[in-house]
Amino acid sequence: MKQNSRIFLVLTLLFFLIPLLVLVAQSFSAPWRFQTGAGLDWELGSYEQLLQNPMLWKATFTSIWIGFVVLLLNVLLGVFTGKALTTVPFKGKPWVEALLLSPILIPVLAIAMGLHIFMIRAGLADTALGVIIIHLVPTVPYSIKVFHNSYQQIGRAMLEQPHILGSGFFRQLFTVELPLLKPALRSVTFLTIVISLSQYAITAVIGGGRVLTLPLVFFPFLENADASVMSAFSLWFAVIPVWMYILVEAAILLLPYSRLPWRNKR
């Protein structure tokens, strides 16, 4: 057991921590190449250049609120669809499950191009609402699958007990189901935020360049040969999902049966 722990620690250092430390060092120094043998020239020029970009802040706030809206819709659709697939018996259920997962198998860009004409006619093209809807395509299938598996692990008997004892729909949802679905909520939060924030092509197609998100600002930076600026932007991009996840984790702690001192006083 100790040997496996040591191997895991070594692999973690090699494949995660060391590249991350190199990225941080590069972001706080002038461009350098380790094979030349030259030392690091510490400076903050990369962050000054990054933060002076007026599009950065707008794209950051737009990406954050779009990500939170997409996450909320994913939780709502995933919870109710996953529960229905678990508790409601009907013919052709395997075909319905396959249909709900089909967006994962079809290229998202192809779906976006097909929906673009519809969104133009509906007035959703070049709007944040249209971007939110198209971000549901690559995220909702994962949410449905995660919540479906979680409801199957809970079991129909556990879901029927609150109803037998006279609990209402929303009381059962918030006092029984959501506390039991905390691992699923965390998984869906991580997947949804990362997938939504990383969408470039479908955001550019549906948003038309008017809905400015971080990927639309990030990709033009790739033309910049300054590795320090690219490292700083990568760290900026990586920190945002972490903070969003922390905020969601704080909200999850407000659910019943959380290990909070003021909730457990008697």
CSV table of C-alpha atoms in Angstrom, one decimal:
chain,number,residue,atom,x,y,z
A,1,MET,CA,0.0,0.0,0.0
A,2,LYS,CA,2.8,2.4,0.9
A,3,GLN,CA,4.6,1.5,-2.3
A,4,ASN,CA,1.5,2.4,-4.4
A,5,SER,CA,1.2,5.7,-2.5
A,6,ARG,CA,4.8,6.6,-3.3
A,7,ILE,CA,4.3,5.7,-6.9
A,8,PHE,CA,1.2,7.9,-7.1
A,9,LEU,CA,3.1,10.8,-5.4
A,10,VAL,CA,6.0,10.5,-7.9
A,11,LEU,CA,3.6,10.4,-10.9
A,12,THR,CA,1.7,13.4,-9.5
A,13,LEU,CA,4.9,15.4,-9.2
A,14,LEU,CA,6.1,14.5,-12.6
A,15,PHE,CA,2.9,15.0,-14.6
A,16,PHE,CA,1.2,17.8,-12.7
A,17,LEU,CA,3.1,19.8,-10.2
A,18,ILE,CA,6.4,20.2,-12.1
A,19,PRO,CA,4.8,21.4,-15.3
A,20,LEU,CA,2.6,23.8,-13.2
A,21,LEU,CA,5.6,25.2,-11.5
A,22,VAL,CA,7.4,25.7,-14.8
A,23,LEU,CA,4.3,27.5,-16.1
A,24,VAL,CA,4.2,29.8,-13.0
A,25,ALA,CA,7.9,30.5,-13.3
A,26,GLN,CA,7.6,31.3,-17.0
A,27,SER,CA,4.7,33.7,-16.3
A,28,PHE,CA,6.8,35.7,-13.8
A,29,SER,CA,9.9,36.0,-16.0
A,30,ALA,CA,11.0,37.1,-19.4
A,31,PRO,CA,10.8,34.6,-22.2
A,32,TRP,CA,13.5,31.9,-21.7
A,33,ARG,CA,14.5,28.4,-22.9
A,34,PHE,CA,15.9,26.0,-20.4
A,35,GLN,CA,18.1,24.3,-23.0
A,36,THR,CA,20.2,27.5,-23.3
A,37,GLY,CA,21.3,27.3,-19.7
A,38,ALA,CA,20.4,30.9,-19.0
A,39,GLY,CA,18.7,31.8,-15.7
A,40,LEU,CA,15.3,33.4,-15.2
A,41,ASP,CA,14.9,37.1,-15.5
A,42,TRP,CA,12.1,37.8,-13.0
A,43,GLU,CA,9.6,40.5,-14.0
A,44,LEU,CA,5.8,41.2,-14.1
A,45,GLY,CA,5.7,42.5,-17.7
A,46,SER,CA,3.6,39.5,-18.8
A,47,TYR,CA,0.8,40.2,-16.3
A,48,GLU,CA,0.9,44.0,-17.0
A,49,GLN,CA,0.4,43.3,-20.7
A,50,LEU,CA,-2.3,40.8,-19.9
A,51,LEU,CA,-4.3,43.0,-17.5
A,52,GLN,CA,-4.1,46.0,-19.7
A,53,ASN,CA,-6.1,44.2,-22.4
A,54,PRO,CA,-9.6,45.8,-22.1
A,55,MET,CA,-11.2,42.7,-23.6
A,56,LEU,CA,-9.9,40.4,-20.8
A,57,TRP,CA,-12.2,41.7,-18.0
A,58,LYS,CA,-15.3,41.8,-20.2
A,59,ALA,CA,-14.6,38.2,-21.5
A,60,THR,CA,-13.9,37.0,-18.0
A,61,PHE,CA,-17.2,38.2,-16.5
A,62,THR,CA,-19.1,37.1,-19.5
A,63,SER,CA,-17.6,33.6,-19.3
A,64,ILE,CA,-18.3,33.4,-15.6
A,65,TRP,CA,-22.0,34.3,-15.7
A,66,ILE,CA,-22.6,32.1,-18.8
A,67,GLY,CA,-20.8,29.2,-17.1
A,68,PHE,CA,-23.0,29.6,-14.0
A,69,VAL,CA,-26.3,29.8,-16.0
A,70,VAL,CA,-25.2,26.7,-18.0
A,71,LEU,CA,-24.4,24.9,-14.8
A,72,LEU,CA,-27.8,25.7,-13.3
A,73,LEU,CA,-29.6,24.5,-16.4
A,74,ASN,CA,-27.5,21.3,-16.4
A,75,VAL,CA,-28.4,20.6,-12.8
A,76,LEU,CA,-32.1,21.1,-13.4
A,77,LEU,CA,-32.2,19.0,-16.6
A,78,GLY,CA,-29.8,16.4,-15.2
A,79,VAL,CA,-31.7,15.9,-11.9
A,80,PHE,CA,-35.2,15.6,-13.3
A,81,THR,CA,-34.2,13.6,-16.4
A,82,GLY,CA,-32.0,11.2,-14.3
A,83,LYS,CA,-34.7,10.7,-11.8
A,84,ALA,CA,-37.3,10.0,-14.5
A,85,LEU,CA,-35.1,7.5,-16.2
A,86,THR,CA,-34.6,5.7,-12.8
A,87,THR,CA,-38.1,5.8,-11.4
A,88,VAL,CA,-40.5,5.8,-14.4
A,89,PRO,CA,-40.8,2.5,-16.3
A,90,PHE,CA,-41.6,2.8,-20.0
A,91,LYS,CA,-40.9,0.9,-23.2
A,92,GLY,CA,-37.9,1.8,-25.2
A,93,LYS,CA,-36.0,3.3,-22.3
A,94,PRO,CA,-32.6,2.1,-23.6
A,95,TRP,CA,-33.3,3.9,-26.9
A,96,VAL,CA,-34.2,7.1,-25.0
A,97,GLU,CA,-31.0,6.9,-23.0
A,98,ALA,CA,-29.0,6.4,-26.2
A,99,LEU,CA,-30.8,9.4,-27.8
A,100,LEU,CA,-30.0,11.6,-24.9
A,101,LEU,CA,-26.3,10.7,-25.1
A,102,SER,CA,-26.1,11.1,-28.9
A,103,PRO,CA,-24.8,14.7,-28.8
A,104,ILE,CA,-21.5,13.3,-27.4
A,105,LEU,CA,-21.1,11.1,-30.5
A,106,ILE,CA,-21.9,13.9,-33.0
A,107,PRO,CA,-19.4,16.7,-33.6
A,108,VAL,CA,-20.6,19.7,-31.7
A,109,LEU,CA,-19.6,22.0,-34.5
A,110,ALA,CA,-21.8,20.2,-36.9
A,111,ILE,CA,-24.7,20.6,-34.5
A,112,ALA,CA,-23.9,24.3,-34.1
A,113,MET,CA,-23.9,24.9,-37.8
A,114,GLY,CA,-27.2,23.1,-38.1
A,115,LEU,CA,-28.8,25.1,-35.3
A,116,HIS,CA,-27.3,28.4,-36.5
A,117,ILE,CA,-30.0,28.9,-39.2
A,118,PHE,CA,-32.7,28.2,-36.6
A,119,MET,CA,-31.2,30.6,-34.1
A,120,ILE,CA,-31.1,33.3,-36.8
A,121,ARG,CA,-34.8,32.9,-37.5
A,122,ALA,CA,-35.6,32.8,-33.7
A,123,GLY,CA,-33.5,35.9,-33.0
A,124,LEU,CA,-31.0,34.0,-30.8
A,125,ALA,CA,-28.0,34.3,-33.0
A,126,ASP,CA,-25.3,36.8,-31.7
A,127,THR,CA,-26.8,36.7,-28.3
A,128,ALA,CA,-25.7,35.4,-24.9
A,129,LEU,CA,-28.9,33.3,-24.7
A,130,GLY,CA,-28.0,31.6,-27.9
A,131,VAL,CA,-24.5,30.8,-26.6
A,132,ILE,CA,-26.0,29.4,-23.4
A,133,ILE,CA,-28.3,27.1,-25.4
A,134,ILE,CA,-25.5,25.8,-27.6
A,135,HIS,CA,-23.3,25.2,-24.6
A,136,LEU,CA,-26.0,22.8,-23.3
A,137,VAL,CA,-25.3,20.5,-26.2
A,138,PRO,CA,-21.9,19.2,-25.1
A,139,THR,CA,-22.7,19.4,-21.4
A,140,VAL,CA,-26.2,18.1,-20.8
A,141,PRO,CA,-25.5,14.5,-21.9
A,142,TYR,CA,-22.8,14.1,-19.2
A,143,SER,CA,-25.1,15.7,-16.6
A,144,ILE,CA,-27.9,13.3,-17.4
A,145,LYS,CA,-25.6,10.3,-17.3
A,146,VAL,CA,-24.0,11.3,-14.0
A,147,PHE,CA,-27.4,12.0,-12.2
A,148,HIS,CA,-28.9,8.9,-13.7
A,149,ASN,CA,-26.2,6.7,-12.3
A,150,SER,CA,-26.5,8.5,-8.9
A,151,TYR,CA,-30.2,7.9,-8.7
A,152,GLN,CA,-29.7,4.2,-9.6
A,153,GLN,CA,-27.3,3.9,-6.7
A,154,ILE,CA,-29.7,5.6,-4.3
A,155,GLY,CA,-32.5,3.2,-5.4
A,156,ARG,CA,-36.2,3.5,-5.9
A,157,ALA,CA,-36.9,2.3,-2.3
A,158,MET,CA,-35.0,5.2,-0.8
A,159,LEU,CA,-36.9,7.7,-3.1
A,160,GLU,CA,-40.3,6.2,-2.2
A,161,GLN,CA,-39.8,6.5,1.6
A,162,PRO,CA,-40.1,10.3,1.9
A,163,HIS,CA,-43.2,10.2,-0.3
A,164,ILE,CA,-44.8,7.5,1.9
A,165,LEU,CA,-44.0,9.6,5.0
A,166,GLY,CA,-45.9,12.5,3.5
A,167,SER,CA,-43.1,14.6,2.2
A,168,GLY,CA,-43.9,17.0,-0.6
A,169,PHE,CA,-41.9,17.2,-3.9
A,170,PHE,CA,-39.7,20.1,-3.1
A,171,ARG,CA,-39.1,19.1,0.5
A,172,GLN,CA,-38.0,15.6,-0.7
A,173,LEU,CA,-35.8,17.2,-3.3
A,174,PHE,CA,-33.9,19.5,-1.0
A,175,THR,CA,-33.8,17.4,2.2
A,176,VAL,CA,-33.3,13.9,0.8
A,177,GLU,CA,-32.3,13.8,-2.8
A,178,LEU,CA,-29.8,16.7,-3.2
A,179,PRO,CA,-27.9,15.8,0.0
A,180,LEU,CA,-27.5,12.3,-1.4
A,181,LEU,CA,-26.5,13.7,-4.8
A,182,LYS,CA,-23.6,15.8,-3.5
A,183,PRO,CA,-20.9,13.7,-5.3
A,184,ALA,CA,-22.9,14.0,-8.5
A,185,LEU,CA,-23.3,17.7,-8.1
A,186,ARG,CA,-19.5,18.1,-7.7
A,187,SER,CA,-18.8,16.0,-10.8
A,188,VAL,CA,-21.4,17.9,-12.9
A,189,THR,CA,-20.0,21.2,-11.6
A,190,PHE,CA,-16.5,20.4,-12.6
A,191,LEU,CA,-17.4,18.9,-16.0
A,192,THR,CA,-19.9,21.7,-17.0
A,193,ILE,CA,-17.7,24.6,-16.0
A,194,VAL,CA,-14.6,23.3,-17.7
A,195,ILE,CA,-16.5,22.3,-20.9
A,196,SER,CA,-18.4,25.6,-21.1
A,197,LEU,CA,-15.4,27.8,-20.5
A,198,SER,CA,-13.3,26.0,-23.2
A,199,GLN,CA,-15.8,26.3,-26.1
A,200,TYR,CA,-14.4,28.4,-28.9
A,201,ALA,CA,-15.8,27.2,-32.2
A,202,ILE,CA,-19.5,27.0,-31.2
A,203,THR,CA,-19.3,30.2,-29.3
A,204,ALA,CA,-17.8,32.0,-32.3
A,205,VAL,CA,-20.4,30.6,-34.6
A,206,ILE,CA,-23.5,31.2,-32.5
A,207,GLY,CA,-22.2,34.3,-30.7
A,208,GLY,CA,-21.0,35.9,-34.0
A,209,GLY,CA,-18.1,37.5,-32.2
A,210,ARG,CA,-20.4,39.8,-30.2
A,211,VAL,CA,-20.6,37.5,-27.2
A,212,LEU,CA,-17.0,37.8,-26.0
A,213,THR,CA,-15.7,34.8,-23.9
A,214,LEU,CA,-12.2,33.9,-22.7
A,215,PRO,CA,-11.5,31.4,-25.6
A,216,LEU,CA,-12.2,34.2,-28.1
A,217,VAL,CA,-9.6,36.3,-26.4
A,218,PHE,CA,-7.2,33.4,-25.7
A,219,PHE,CA,-6.8,32.1,-29.3
A,220,PRO,CA,-5.7,35.4,-30.8
A,221,PHE,CA,-3.0,35.4,-28.1
A,222,LEU,CA,-1.6,32.2,-29.7
A,223,GLU,CA,-0.2,34.4,-32.5
A,224,ASN,CA,1.9,36.1,-29.9
A,225,ALA,CA,5.4,34.6,-29.7
A,226,ASP,CA,5.8,35.8,-26.1
A,227,ALA,CA,5.7,32.6,-24.0
A,228,SER,CA,5.5,34.6,-20.8
A,229,VAL,CA,2.2,36.3,-21.8
A,230,MET,CA,0.8,32.9,-22.9
A,231,SER,CA,1.8,31.4,-19.5
A,232,ALA,CA,0.1,34.2,-17.6
A,233,PHE,CA,-3.0,33.9,-19.7
A,234,SER,CA,-3.1,30.1,-19.2
A,235,LEU,CA,-2.9,30.6,-15.4
A,236,TRP,CA,-5.6,33.2,-15.5
A,237,PHE,CA,-7.8,30.8,-17.5
A,238,ALA,CA,-7.1,27.9,-15.1
A,239,VAL,CA,-7.8,29.9,-11.9
A,240,ILE,CA,-11.3,30.9,-13.0
A,241,PRO,CA,-12.8,27.4,-13.0
A,242,VAL,CA,-11.2,26.8,-9.6
A,243,TRP,CA,-12.9,29.8,-8.0
A,244,MET,CA,-16.2,29.0,-9.7
A,245,TYR,CA,-15.9,25.5,-8.2
A,246,ILE,CA,-15.2,26.9,-4.8
A,247,LEU,CA,-18.3,29.1,-4.9
A,248,VAL,CA,-20.4,26.1,-5.9
A,249,GLU,CA,-18.9,24.0,-3.2
A,250,ALA,CA,-19.8,26.7,-0.7
A,251,ALA,CA,-23.4,26.6,-2.0
A,252,ILE,CA,-23.4,22.8,-1.6
A,253,LEU,CA,-22.5,23.2,2.1
A,254,LEU,CA,-25.8,25.0,2.7
A,255,LEU,CA,-27.7,21.8,1.9
A,256,PRO,CA,-29.1,19.8,4.9
A,257,TYR,CA,-26.8,17.4,6.7
A,258,SER,CA,-23.7,19.3,5.8
A,259,ARG,CA,-20.8,19.4,8.3
A,260,LEU,CA,-21.3,23.0,9.4
A,261,PRO,CA,-21.1,23.8,13.1
A,262,TRP,CA,-24.1,26.2,13.0
A,263,ARG,CA,-26.3,23.6,11.2
A,264,ASN,CA,-25.5,20.8,13.6
A,265,LYS,CA,-26.2,22.6,16.9
A,266,ARG,CA,-28.9,21.0,19.0
